[in-house]
Coordinates of C-alpha atoms in Angstrom, one line a residue:
X1 CA -25.7 -19.8 -14.9
X2 CA -25.3 -16.9 -12.8
X3 CA -21.9 -14.9 -12.5
X4 CA -21.7 -12.1 -9.7
X5 CA -19.0 -9.4 -9.9
X6 CA -18.8 -7.5 -6.7
X7 CA -17.4 -4.2 -7.0
X8 CA -18.2 -4.1 -10.8
X9 CA -17.9 -0.1 -10.5
X10 CA -14.3 -0.9 -11.3
X11 CA -14.9 -0.6 -14.9
X12 CA -12.1 -1.7 -16.6
X13 CA -11.5 -4.6 -14.8
X14 CA -15.1 -5.6 -14.7
X15 CA -15.0 -5.2 -18.5
X16 CA -11.8 -7.4 -18.6
X17 CA -13.1 -10.1 -16.7
X18 CA -16.7 -10.4 -18.0
X19 CA -15.5 -9.7 -21.5
X20 CA -13.5 -12.8 -21.2
X21 CA -16.6 -14.8 -20.0
X22 CA -18.3 -13.5 -23.2
X23 CA -15.5 -14.8 -25.4
X24 CA -16.1 -18.3 -24.0
X25 CA -18.8 -20.4 -25.5
X26 CA -19.3 -22.2 -21.9
X27 CA -20.2 -19.2 -20.4
X28 CA -21.3 -16.4 -22.6
X29 CA -25.0 -17.2 -22.1
X30 CA -24.8 -16.5 -18.3
X31 CA -26.6 -13.8 -16.3
X32 CA -23.8 -11.3 -15.5
X33 CA -24.9 -9.6 -12.1
X34 CA -23.0 -6.5 -11.5
X35 CA -23.0 -5.1 -7.8
X36 CA -21.5 -2.0 -6.5
X37 CA -22.5 0.7 -3.9
X38 CA -21.7 3.3 -6.5
X39 CA -24.6 4.0 -8.8
X40 CA -23.1 6.2 -11.1
X41 CA -19.7 4.1 -11.5
X42 CA -22.2 0.6 -11.8
X43 CA -24.1 2.3 -14.5
X44 CA -20.8 3.4 -16.4
X45 CA -19.9 -0.5 -16.4
X46 CA -23.4 -1.6 -17.6
X47 CA -23.1 0.8 -20.5
X48 CA -20.0 -0.4 -21.4
X49 CA -20.6 -4.0 -20.8
X50 CA -24.2 -4.1 -22.6
X51 CA -22.4 -2.6 -25.7
X52 CA -19.9 -5.5 -25.4
X53 CA -22.5 -8.3 -25.2
X54 CA -24.5 -7.2 -28.1
X55 CA -21.0 -6.7 -30.3
X56 CA -20.5 -10.4 -29.2
X57 CA -23.4 -11.6 -30.6
X58 CA -26.3 -10.9 -27.9
X59 CA -25.6 -13.7 -25.8
X60 CA -26.6 -13.8 -21.9
X61 CA -28.0 -10.9 -19.9
X62 CA -26.8 -8.2 -18.1
X63 CA -28.3 -7.1 -14.4
X64 CA -27.2 -4.5 -12.2
X65 CA -27.8 -4.2 -8.2
X66 CA -26.9 -1.1 -6.5
X67 CA -26.3 -0.6 -2.6
X68 CA -25.9 -3.0 0.2
X69 CA -29.9 -3.5 0.4
X70 CA -29.6 -5.4 -3.1
X71 CA -26.5 -7.2 -2.5
X72 CA -28.5 -10.5 -1.5
X73 CA -30.2 -10.3 -4.6
X74 CA -27.1 -9.8 -6.7
X75 CA -25.6 -12.9 -5.0
X76 CA -28.8 -15.2 -5.3
X77 CA -28.1 -18.5 -7.2
X78 CA -24.7 -17.5 -8.4
X79 CA -22.4 -20.3 -9.5
X80 CA -19.2 -17.8 -9.4
X81 CA -18.6 -14.7 -7.6
X82 CA -15.7 -12.3 -8.8
X83 CA -14.7 -10.0 -5.9
X84 CA -12.9 -6.6 -7.1
X85 CA -14.2 -4.2 -4.6
X86 CA -12.1 -1.1 -3.0
X87 CA -13.5 -0.4 0.6
X88 CA -13.0 3.4 1.1
X89 CA -11.5 4.2 -2.2
X90 CA -8.6 6.1 -3.1
X91 CA -10.0 9.3 -1.4
X92 CA -10.1 9.1 1.4
X93 CA -8.6 5.8 2.6
X94 CA -5.6 5.5 0.4
X95 CA -4.8 9.0 1.1
X96 CA -5.0 8.3 4.5
X97 CA -2.8 5.1 4.4
X98 CA 0.1 7.5 2.8
X99 CA -0.4 10.4 4.4
X100 CA -0.4 9.5 8.3
X101 CA 2.6 7.6 8.3
X102 CA 4.4 10.1 6.2
X103 CA 4.1 12.3 9.1
X104 CA 6.3 9.7 11.0
X105 CA 8.7 9.5 8.4
X106 CA 7.7 6.2 7.0
X107 CA 7.4 6.2 3.3
X108 CA 5.7 3.7 1.2
X109 CA 5.5 2.6 -2.7
X110 CA 2.2 0.8 -3.1
X111 CA 0.7 0.1 0.4
X112 CA -1.9 -2.1 -0.6
X113 CA -0.1 -5.7 0.1
X114 CA 1.7 -5.3 3.1
X115 CA 3.2 -2.4 5.3
X116 CA 1.1 -0.2 7.4
X117 CA -0.9 0.5 4.1
X118 CA -1.6 -3.3 3.5
X119 CA -2.6 -3.6 7.4
X120 CA -5.4 -0.9 7.2
X121 CA -6.5 -1.9 3.7
X122 CA -7.2 -5.4 5.3
X123 CA -8.7 -4.1 8.4
X124 CA -11.4 -2.4 6.3
X125 CA -11.9 -5.0 3.7
X126 CA -12.5 -8.0 6.0
X127 CA -15.6 -7.0 7.5
X128 CA -17.1 -6.3 4.5
X129 CA -15.9 -9.4 2.9
X130 CA -17.5 -11.1 6.3
X131 CA -20.7 -9.6 5.3
X132 CA -20.6 -11.3 1.4
X133 CA -19.7 -14.8 2.8
X134 CA -22.8 -14.7 5.3
X135 CA -25.0 -13.5 2.6
X136 CA -23.2 -16.0 0.2
X137 CA -23.8 -18.8 2.7
X138 CA -27.5 -18.1 2.7
X139 CA -28.1 -17.6 -1.0
X140 CA -25.3 -19.1 -2.8
X141 CA -23.6 -21.5 -0.5
X142 CA -22.0 -23.7 -3.3
X143 CA -20.7 -20.7 -5.6
X144 CA -16.8 -20.5 -5.9
X145 CA -15.4 -17.1 -4.8
X146 CA -12.9 -15.7 -6.8
X147 CA -10.7 -13.0 -4.7
X148 CA -8.9 -10.2 -6.8
X149 CA -8.7 -7.9 -4.0
X150 CA -5.1 -7.0 -2.1
X151 CA -3.9 -7.3 0.4
X152 CA -4.4 -10.8 -1.2
X153 CA -3.0 -13.4 1.4
X154 CA -5.1 -11.4 4.2
X155 CA -8.0 -11.5 2.7
X156 CA -8.0 -14.7 0.9
X157 CA -6.5 -16.4 4.1
X158 CA -9.6 -14.8 6.0
X159 CA -12.2 -16.4 3.7
X160 CA -10.5 -19.6 3.8
X161 CA -10.0 -19.8 7.7
X162 CA -13.5 -18.0 8.9
X163 CA -15.9 -18.5 6.3
X164 CA -17.6 -21.6 4.9
X165 CA -17.2 -20.3 1.3
X166 CA -15.0 -22.2 -1.3
X167 CA -12.2 -19.4 -2.3
X168 CA -9.4 -19.0 -4.4
X169 CA -7.3 -15.8 -4.5
X170 CA -5.8 -14.8 -8.0
X171 CA -3.1 -12.4 -9.1
X172 CA -2.0 -11.5 -12.7
X173 CA 1.9 -11.6 -11.4
X174 CA 2.4 -15.1 -11.7
X175 CA 1.5 -15.2 -15.5
X176 CA 3.7 -12.5 -16.3
X177 CA 6.9 -13.5 -14.1
X178 CA 9.4 -15.4 -16.3
X179 CA 8.2 -13.8 -19.6
X180 CA 8.9 -10.3 -18.0
X181 CA 12.7 -11.5 -16.3
X182 CA 13.5 -13.3 -19.8
X183 CA 12.4 -10.4 -21.9
X184 CA 14.6 -7.9 -19.6
X185 CA 17.7 -9.8 -19.4
X186 CA 17.6 -10.3 -23.4
X187 CA 16.5 -13.7 -23.4
X188 CA 13.4 -13.8 -25.1
X189 CA 14.5 -16.5 -27.7
X190 CA 14.3 -19.0 -24.4
X191 CA 10.3 -18.2 -23.9
X192 CA 8.7 -20.7 -26.1
X193 CA 8.1 -23.9 -24.8
X194 CA 9.7 -23.0 -21.1
X195 CA 8.7 -25.1 -18.2
X196 CA 8.6 -23.2 -14.6
X197 CA 7.7 -23.9 -11.2
X198 CA 6.4 -20.9 -9.0
X199 CA 5.4 -21.1 -5.2
X200 CA 5.7 -19.0 -2.1
X201 CA 2.9 -16.3 -1.0
X202 CA 1.2 -13.6 -3.3
X203 CA 3.7 -11.1 -4.4
X204 CA 6.3 -13.0 -3.1
X205 CA 6.2 -16.2 -4.9
X206 CA 9.4 -17.6 -5.9
X207 CA 10.6 -18.7 -9.5
X208 CA 11.9 -21.9 -8.1
X209 CA 13.0 -23.5 -11.5
X210 CA 12.7 -22.5 -15.1
X211 CA 14.0 -24.5 -18.0
X212 CA 13.9 -24.2 -21.7
X213 CA 12.0 -26.0 -24.1
X214 CA 14.8 -28.9 -24.0
X215 CA 14.7 -28.9 -20.3
X216 CA 18.1 -27.0 -19.9
X217 CA 18.3 -25.0 -16.4
X218 CA 18.1 -21.1 -17.4
X219 CA 19.2 -19.9 -13.7
X220 CA 22.6 -19.9 -14.5
X221 CA 22.4 -17.9 -17.8
X222 CA 20.2 -15.5 -15.7
X223 CA 22.3 -15.2 -13.1
X224 CA 25.3 -14.2 -15.4
X225 CA 23.2 -11.4 -16.5
X226 CA 22.2 -9.9 -13.5
X227 CA 25.1 -7.8 -12.8
X228 CA 25.1 -6.0 -16.3
X229 CA 21.4 -5.3 -16.1
X230 CA 21.7 -3.6 -12.7
X231 CA 24.9 -1.5 -13.8
X232 CA 22.1 0.2 -16.3
X233 CA 21.2 3.6 -14.5
X234 CA 17.7 3.8 -15.6
X235 CA 16.8 0.2 -15.5
X236 CA 13.3 -0.8 -13.5
X237 CA 12.9 -3.9 -11.7
X238 CA 16.4 -3.6 -9.8
X239 CA 15.0 -5.0 -6.4
X240 CA 13.9 -8.3 -7.8
X241 CA 17.1 -8.3 -9.7
X242 CA 19.0 -8.1 -6.2
X243 CA 16.7 -11.0 -5.0
X244 CA 18.5 -13.2 -7.4
X245 CA 21.8 -12.1 -6.4
X246 CA 21.3 -12.1 -2.5
X247 CA 18.6 -15.0 -2.2
X248 CA 19.0 -16.9 -5.4
X249 CA 15.8 -16.7 -7.1
X250 CA 13.6 -13.9 -8.7
X251 CA 10.1 -13.3 -7.6
X252 CA 6.3 -12.8 -8.7
X253 CA 5.7 -9.2 -8.0
X254 CA 7.2 -5.7 -9.2
X255 CA 10.5 -4.0 -7.8
X256 CA 8.0 -1.3 -6.6
X257 CA 5.9 -3.7 -4.6
X258 CA 8.8 -5.5 -3.3
X259 CA 10.9 -2.5 -2.3
X260 CA 8.3 -2.1 0.8
X261 CA 7.9 -6.0 1.6
X262 CA 11.5 -5.8 3.6
X263 CA 13.9 -3.9 5.5
X264 CA 16.4 -3.2 3.1
X265 CA 15.6 -0.6 0.5
X266 CA 13.3 2.1 1.8
X267 CA 15.5 3.5 4.6
X268 CA 15.6 7.0 6.1
X269 CA 19.1 6.7 6.9
X270 CA 20.4 5.9 3.4
X271 CA 18.4 8.0 1.2
X272 CA 20.8 7.3 -1.7
X273 CA 19.2 3.9 -2.0
X274 CA 15.8 5.1 -3.6
X275 CA 17.8 6.5 -6.5
X276 CA 20.0 3.6 -6.7
X277 CA 17.4 1.2 -7.0
X278 CA 14.8 3.5 -8.9
X279 CA 12.2 3.0 -6.1
X280 CA 8.9 5.2 -6.9
X281 CA 7.6 6.2 -3.5
X282 CA 4.0 7.2 -3.1
X283 CA 3.6 5.3 -6.3
X284 CA 0.1 3.9 -5.7
X285 CA -1.4 7.4 -5.1
X286 CA -0.1 8.6 -8.3
X287 CA -1.4 5.6 -10.2
X288 CA -4.9 6.2 -8.8
X289 CA -5.1 9.8 -9.6
X290 CA -3.9 8.8 -13.3
X291 CA -6.3 5.9 -13.2
X292 CA -9.2 8.0 -12.4
X293 CA -8.5 10.6 -15.2
X294 CA -7.7 8.3 -17.8
X295 CA -11.1 6.2 -17.1
X296 CA -13.1 9.6 -17.6
X297 CA -11.5 10.2 -20.9
X298 CA -11.6 6.4 -22.2
X299 CA -15.4 6.7 -21.3
X300 CA -16.1 9.6 -23.0
X301 CA -14.2 8.3 -26.2
X302 CA -16.5 4.9 -26.0
X303 CA -19.3 6.7 -25.7
X304 CA -18.6 8.6 -28.8
X305 CA -16.8 6.1 -30.8
X306 CA -18.0 2.8 -29.5
X307 CA -16.8 -0.1 -27.7
X308 CA -14.0 -1.5 -29.0
X309 CA -13.5 -5.3 -29.8
X310 CA -12.6 -7.5 -26.6
X311 CA -9.8 -10.0 -26.9
X312 CA -9.5 -13.0 -24.0
X313 CA -6.9 -11.5 -21.5
X314 CA -4.3 -13.3 -19.4
X315 CA -6.6 -13.4 -16.2
X316 CA -7.5 -16.7 -14.7
X317 CA -11.4 -15.6 -13.9
X318 CA -13.0 -17.0 -17.0
X319 CA -10.6 -20.0 -17.7
X320 CA -11.4 -21.3 -14.1
X321 CA -15.0 -20.9 -14.6
X322 CA -14.8 -22.4 -17.9
X323 CA -12.9 -25.4 -16.6
X324 CA -15.6 -25.9 -13.5
X325 CA -18.3 -25.8 -16.0
X326 CA -16.7 -28.2 -18.8
X327 CA -14.1 -30.4 -16.8
X328 CA -11.7 -29.4 -18.8
X329 CA -8.4 -29.3 -16.4
X330 CA -6.7 -25.9 -16.7
X331 CA -3.8 -24.8 -14.5
X332 CA -3.3 -21.6 -12.4
X333 CA -1.2 -20.1 -9.6
X334 CA -3.7 -19.6 -7.0
X335 CA -3.6 -18.2 -3.7
X336 CA -4.9 -21.0 -1.2
X337 CA -4.7 -22.3 2.5
X338 CA -1.3 -24.1 3.2
X339 CA -3.3 -27.0 4.3
X340 CA -1.4 -30.1 5.1
X341 CA 1.4 -27.9 4.4
X342 CA 1.6 -27.5 0.6
X343 CA 4.7 -26.0 1.3
X344 CA 6.3 -27.8 4.1
X345 CA 8.4 -25.1 5.8
X346 CA 5.6 -22.3 5.8
X347 CA 2.8 -22.8 8.7
X348 CA -0.6 -24.5 7.9
X349 CA -2.6 -21.3 8.8
X350 CA -0.9 -19.3 5.9
X351 CA -2.2 -18.3 2.5
X352 CA 0.2 -19.6 -0.1
X353 CA 0.4 -19.3 -3.8
X354 CA 1.2 -22.6 -5.6
X355 CA 0.3 -24.4 -9.0
X356 CA -3.3 -25.5 -8.6
X357 CA -5.6 -27.7 -11.1
X358 CA -8.9 -26.7 -11.9
X359 CA -11.7 -29.2 -13.2
X360 CA -15.1 -29.9 -12.7
X361 CA -14.7 -30.5 -9.0
X362 CA -12.9 -27.1 -8.1
X363 CA -9.3 -26.0 -7.0
X364 CA -7.0 -28.8 -6.4
X365 CA -3.6 -27.5 -5.1
X366 CA -0.2 -28.9 -5.7
X367 CA 2.2 -29.9 -2.7
X368 CA 5.3 -28.4 -3.6
X369 CA 7.4 -29.4 -0.7
X370 CA 10.0 -27.2 1.3
X371 CA 10.7 -23.8 -0.4
X372 CA 14.9 -23.3 0.0
X373 CA 15.3 -21.7 3.5
X374 CA 16.2 -18.3 2.6
X375 CA 13.1 -17.9 0.6
X376 CA 10.9 -19.6 3.4
X377 CA 12.4 -17.1 5.7
X378 CA 11.8 -14.0 3.5
X379 CA 8.2 -15.4 3.4
X380 CA 7.6 -15.7 7.1
X381 CA 8.4 -12.0 7.7
X382 CA 5.5 -11.1 5.6
X383 CA 3.4 -14.2 6.7
X384 CA 4.0 -13.0 10.7
X385 CA 2.2 -9.5 9.6
X386 CA -0.5 -11.3 7.9
X387 CA -1.5 -13.9 10.4
X388 CA -1.6 -11.0 13.1
X389 CA -3.9 -8.6 10.9
X390 CA -6.4 -11.6 10.3
X391 CA -6.2 -12.0 14.1
X392 CA -6.8 -8.3 14.8
X393 CA -9.7 -8.6 12.4
X394 CA -11.4 -11.6 14.0
X395 CA -10.6 -10.5 17.5
X396 CA -11.2 -6.9 17.2
X397 CA -7.9 -6.4 19.8
X398 CA -6.2 -3.4 19.1
X399 CA -3.0 -5.0 20.3
X400 CA -2.7 -7.2 17.2
X401 CA -2.8 -4.2 14.8
X402 CA 0.3 -2.9 17.2
X403 CA 2.0 -6.2 16.9
X404 CA 1.5 -6.7 13.0
X405 CA 3.0 -2.8 12.4
X406 CA 5.9 -3.6 14.9
X407 CA 6.6 -7.1 13.0
X408 CA 6.2 -5.6 9.7
X409 CA 10.0 -5.6 8.1
X410 CA 10.1 -2.0 6.7
X411 CA 7.5 -0.2 9.5
X412 CA 9.9 -1.9 12.4
X413 CA 13.1 -1.1 10.9
X414 CA 12.2 2.4 10.5
X415 CA 10.1 3.4 13.7
X416 CA 10.5 2.7 17.5
X417 CA 7.5 0.8 19.2
X418 CA 6.1 3.8 20.8
X419 CA 6.0 5.7 17.4
X420 CA 4.4 2.7 15.6
X421 CA 1.7 2.6 18.4
X422 CA 1.3 6.2 18.0
X423 CA 0.8 6.0 14.2
X424 CA -1.6 3.2 14.4
X425 CA -3.7 5.1 16.8
X426 CA -3.9 8.2 14.5
X427 CA -4.2 5.7 11.4
X428 CA -7.4 4.4 13.1
X429 CA -8.8 7.6 14.3
X430 CA -8.6 8.7 10.8
X431 CA -10.3 5.9 9.1
X432 CA -13.4 6.4 11.5
X433 CA -16.3 4.4 10.5
X434 CA -14.5 2.8 7.5
X435 CA -13.4 0.2 10.7
X436 CA -14.9 -1.2 13.3
X437 CA -14.3 -0.4 17.2
X438 CA -11.2 -2.2 18.5
X439 CA -10.4 -2.9 22.3

């Protein structure tokens, strides 16, 4: 069996996912094909993973494929393809995503999922994923494509609507959602044996129901503790706690993400909100810089001291592969198309995040029904932007980029239409050849 990892220069993530596969008896004898356009980073990943492979008993085989000219060879015959690419990297493209909007007074925190940063990230990534899908249709048409790349809903939605490749989008935030909430509210005694239902869209899927091991609804106690938590000056996660107060439900992704998915918290006319909610502006560029420096240090230490023992992580990828290979069912929170209205009050062409069962026949999404109307309404403000961005990528019409930016909740609440259009034009110019030509 062959497992191909696209963007294997993302060494830490490649180590986690492929290391997880090496921990699985069903997967460890696989050929692990590493693909990247950066030869230096690819070699770093090979060095680490080869050491891990030997430490795990020497099972399987690692192959490396550098450059676009070797992409088909990397994909040929794969059963699973893991996607972890970053088109344009931190420098220059993430810098552009933050610095150009800042000139217009538009501030962001993460910029990888929604907002003008998320829109531009999707527009430069979709053409590359289109090429991946074309190659896969030729050399591994039956492979399952596991997408970990943001903006999740836009990229996974594109793959599912416009390519023949079986695709599921995966995010870490579902696994840790209720655990984080209960720990923050000093309710860790309720963790064991809890049951929960999470559904919505990526990074804004709602914890719709949570019960303890005896079936007792935990939301009344959760809600009774929210004000006390919000009163703590240095508390993090205040935006999501406010969601509980104002919309009745907690959601999956962090407050630094959700601060920019709406029109409520990052407002130039109300600068005091930044401090009140502990919103970290320009957070993603800081993370990128720290991760780049951190990896240099970690890699040097590994070369000197050897590779540390890998324990299987919470990432879904290896569990999905294992379920498909062995037929033993496994439940995930997956990003899939809203076919046959899995969530009945969201559009059918939307990419939704719902419970899915995985077995030897693939991914089986669960029908959830209707979300609470206020939760569906919040999701729709994001889905509008997602669908228009995909439309722009498919049609190459610049008007759809303008429209996506205009309808983005944060952008539209801060800037007028003429300014939005100028900002989009500047972003397109700054991205240069990282984007196709729009008309």
